[in-house]
Short mmCIF file of C-alpha atoms in Angstrom, two decimals:
data_model
loop_
_atom_site.label_atom_id
_atom_site.label_comp_id
_atom_site.label_asym_id
_atom_site.label_seq_id
_atom_site.Cartn_x
_atom_site.Cartn_y
_atom_site.Cartn_z
CA MET A 1 76.47 127.28 4.53
CA ILE A 2 78.35 124.38 6.14
CA ASN A 3 81.37 123.16 4.23
CA GLU A 4 81.10 119.58 2.91
CA VAL A 5 84.17 118.43 4.87
CA VAL A 6 82.75 119.85 8.10
CA LEU A 7 79.44 118.13 7.46
CA ASN A 8 81.18 114.79 6.81
CA TYR A 9 83.12 114.98 10.08
CA ILE A 10 79.97 115.91 11.99
CA LEU A 11 77.94 113.09 10.43
CA LEU A 12 80.69 110.56 11.11
CA PHE A 13 80.93 111.66 14.73
CA ILE A 14 77.14 111.52 15.16
CA PHE A 15 77.10 107.97 13.75
CA LEU A 16 79.90 106.84 16.09
CA GLU A 17 78.40 108.55 19.13
CA ILE A 18 74.98 106.99 18.53
CA TYR A 19 76.68 103.58 18.23
CA GLU A 20 78.26 104.12 21.65
CA LEU A 21 74.98 105.33 23.13
CA GLN A 22 73.14 102.26 21.92
CA TRP A 23 75.40 99.70 23.54
CA GLN A 24 75.71 101.72 26.77
CA LYS A 25 72.05 102.67 27.11
CA ALA A 26 70.49 101.88 30.50
CA GLN A 27 68.03 103.32 33.01
CA THR A 28 70.73 104.16 35.57
CA VAL A 29 74.47 104.83 35.65
CA MET A 30 74.88 101.47 37.41
CA GLY A 31 73.12 99.80 34.48
CA MET A 32 75.46 101.56 32.06
CA LEU A 33 78.47 100.45 34.08
CA ALA A 34 77.18 96.86 34.14
CA ARG A 35 76.88 96.84 30.35
CA MET A 36 80.37 98.28 29.99
CA TYR A 37 81.77 95.80 32.51
CA GLN A 38 80.66 92.92 30.30
CA TYR A 39 83.18 94.08 27.68
CA TYR A 40 85.77 95.18 30.25
CA TYR A 41 85.66 91.72 31.88
CA LYS A 42 86.31 89.99 28.55
CA SER A 43 89.22 92.25 27.69
CA ILE A 44 90.27 95.80 28.39
CA PHE A 45 91.14 96.08 24.71
CA LEU A 46 87.61 95.08 23.72
CA PHE A 47 86.28 97.73 26.10
CA LEU A 48 88.53 100.34 24.48
CA ILE A 49 87.57 99.29 20.96
CA MET A 50 83.90 99.77 21.86
CA HIS A 51 84.59 103.52 22.16
CA PRO A 52 85.24 104.61 18.55
CA THR A 53 84.69 108.31 19.29
CA PHE A 54 87.85 108.24 21.39
CA TYR A 55 89.86 107.18 18.34
CA PHE A 56 87.96 109.66 16.21
CA ALA A 57 89.06 112.39 18.65
CA ILE A 58 92.70 111.31 18.42
CA GLY A 59 92.69 111.29 14.63
CA PHE A 60 90.69 114.50 14.47
CA MET A 61 93.17 116.27 16.72
CA VAL A 62 96.14 115.17 14.60
CA LEU A 63 94.42 116.09 11.32
CA ASN A 64 93.64 119.56 12.67
CA ASP A 65 97.22 120.25 13.75
CA TYR A 66 96.43 120.10 17.47
CA ASN A 67 93.82 122.83 17.30
CA ILE A 68 92.68 123.92 20.79
CA TYR A 69 89.10 122.77 20.13
CA ALA A 70 90.26 119.37 18.88
CA VAL A 71 92.56 118.98 21.89
CA THR A 72 89.64 119.92 24.17
CA LEU A 73 87.51 117.24 22.50
CA LEU A 74 90.21 114.63 23.12
CA LEU A 75 90.68 115.73 26.74
CA ILE A 76 86.96 115.44 27.46
CA LYS A 77 86.76 112.02 25.77
CA THR A 78 89.85 110.85 27.71
CA PHE A 79 88.39 112.08 31.00
CA ASP A 80 85.14 110.26 30.15
CA MET A 81 86.96 106.96 29.44
CA VAL A 82 89.13 107.17 32.55
CA THR A 83 86.10 107.95 34.72
CA LYS A 84 84.22 104.95 33.32
CA MET A 85 87.19 102.63 33.94
CA LEU A 86 87.69 103.92 37.49
CA LEU A 87 84.00 103.47 38.30
CA ILE A 88 84.01 99.95 36.83
CA LYS A 89 87.05 99.09 38.93
CA GLN A 90 85.53 100.53 42.08
CA VAL A 91 82.07 99.00 41.62
CA PHE A 92 82.75 95.56 40.13
CA ILE A 93 86.36 94.67 40.93
CA GLU A 94 87.06 96.23 44.33
CA GLU A 95 83.38 96.27 45.34
CA ASN A 96 84.07 99.30 47.50
CA LEU A 97 81.18 101.78 47.34
CA SER A 98 80.01 104.40 49.76
CA ASP A 99 76.29 104.70 50.41
CA GLU A 100 76.19 108.08 48.69
CA LEU A 101 77.89 106.77 45.55
CA THR A 102 75.54 103.77 45.48
CA LEU A 103 72.52 106.06 45.63
CA ALA A 104 73.92 108.28 42.87
CA LEU A 105 74.66 105.30 40.62
CA LEU A 106 71.18 103.84 41.14
CA ALA A 107 69.32 107.11 40.51
CA PRO A 108 67.25 107.03 37.32
CA LEU A 109 68.67 108.89 34.32
CA ASN A 110 66.73 111.27 32.16
CA LYS A 111 66.73 110.08 28.53
CA PHE A 112 68.33 113.34 27.40
CA VAL A 113 71.37 112.91 29.67
CA LEU A 114 72.66 110.19 27.37
CA TYR A 115 72.68 112.59 24.43
CA MET A 116 74.64 115.33 26.18
CA GLY A 117 77.78 114.18 24.39
CA LEU A 118 76.31 115.25 21.09
CA VAL A 119 75.50 118.66 22.50
CA ILE A 120 79.00 119.09 23.93
CA TYR A 121 81.17 117.50 21.24
CA LEU A 122 79.56 118.70 18.02
CA PRO A 123 80.27 122.41 18.61
CA LEU A 124 83.91 121.53 19.35
CA ILE A 125 84.18 119.71 16.02
CA TYR A 126 82.55 122.59 14.19
CA LEU A 127 84.73 125.23 15.86
CA SER A 128 87.87 123.21 15.25
CA LEU A 129 87.19 122.88 11.53
CA GLU A 130 86.08 126.48 11.10
CA SER A 131 89.21 127.84 12.77
CA PHE A 132 91.40 125.52 10.69
#
């Protein structure tokens, strides 16, 4: 049986991740980047605030005494944020894209690709709390 605390963390993370998915949802990666750029253009701080799972990961890591699974969750979320910001900079600010990158960004996304975060992050949360 899942502990009540574990279930609360998992439900909170699911809620926050679905919020992020909804405002980023698009048919292609380029569409996702365009939606993110709208917030990035207004303010980098607004862009960062629109990613609550990143802050969840920071708090979660601290609350779990820097457990390896919690640190892994934060590292993946950090890599995700940095990648998004670098792509936004390259696509919309520098406007410097290779043909291959343009094709990759314009390729249609499967609907399930957007939900991969839930599949990757939820086991890390569970493992972190169970080993705590």
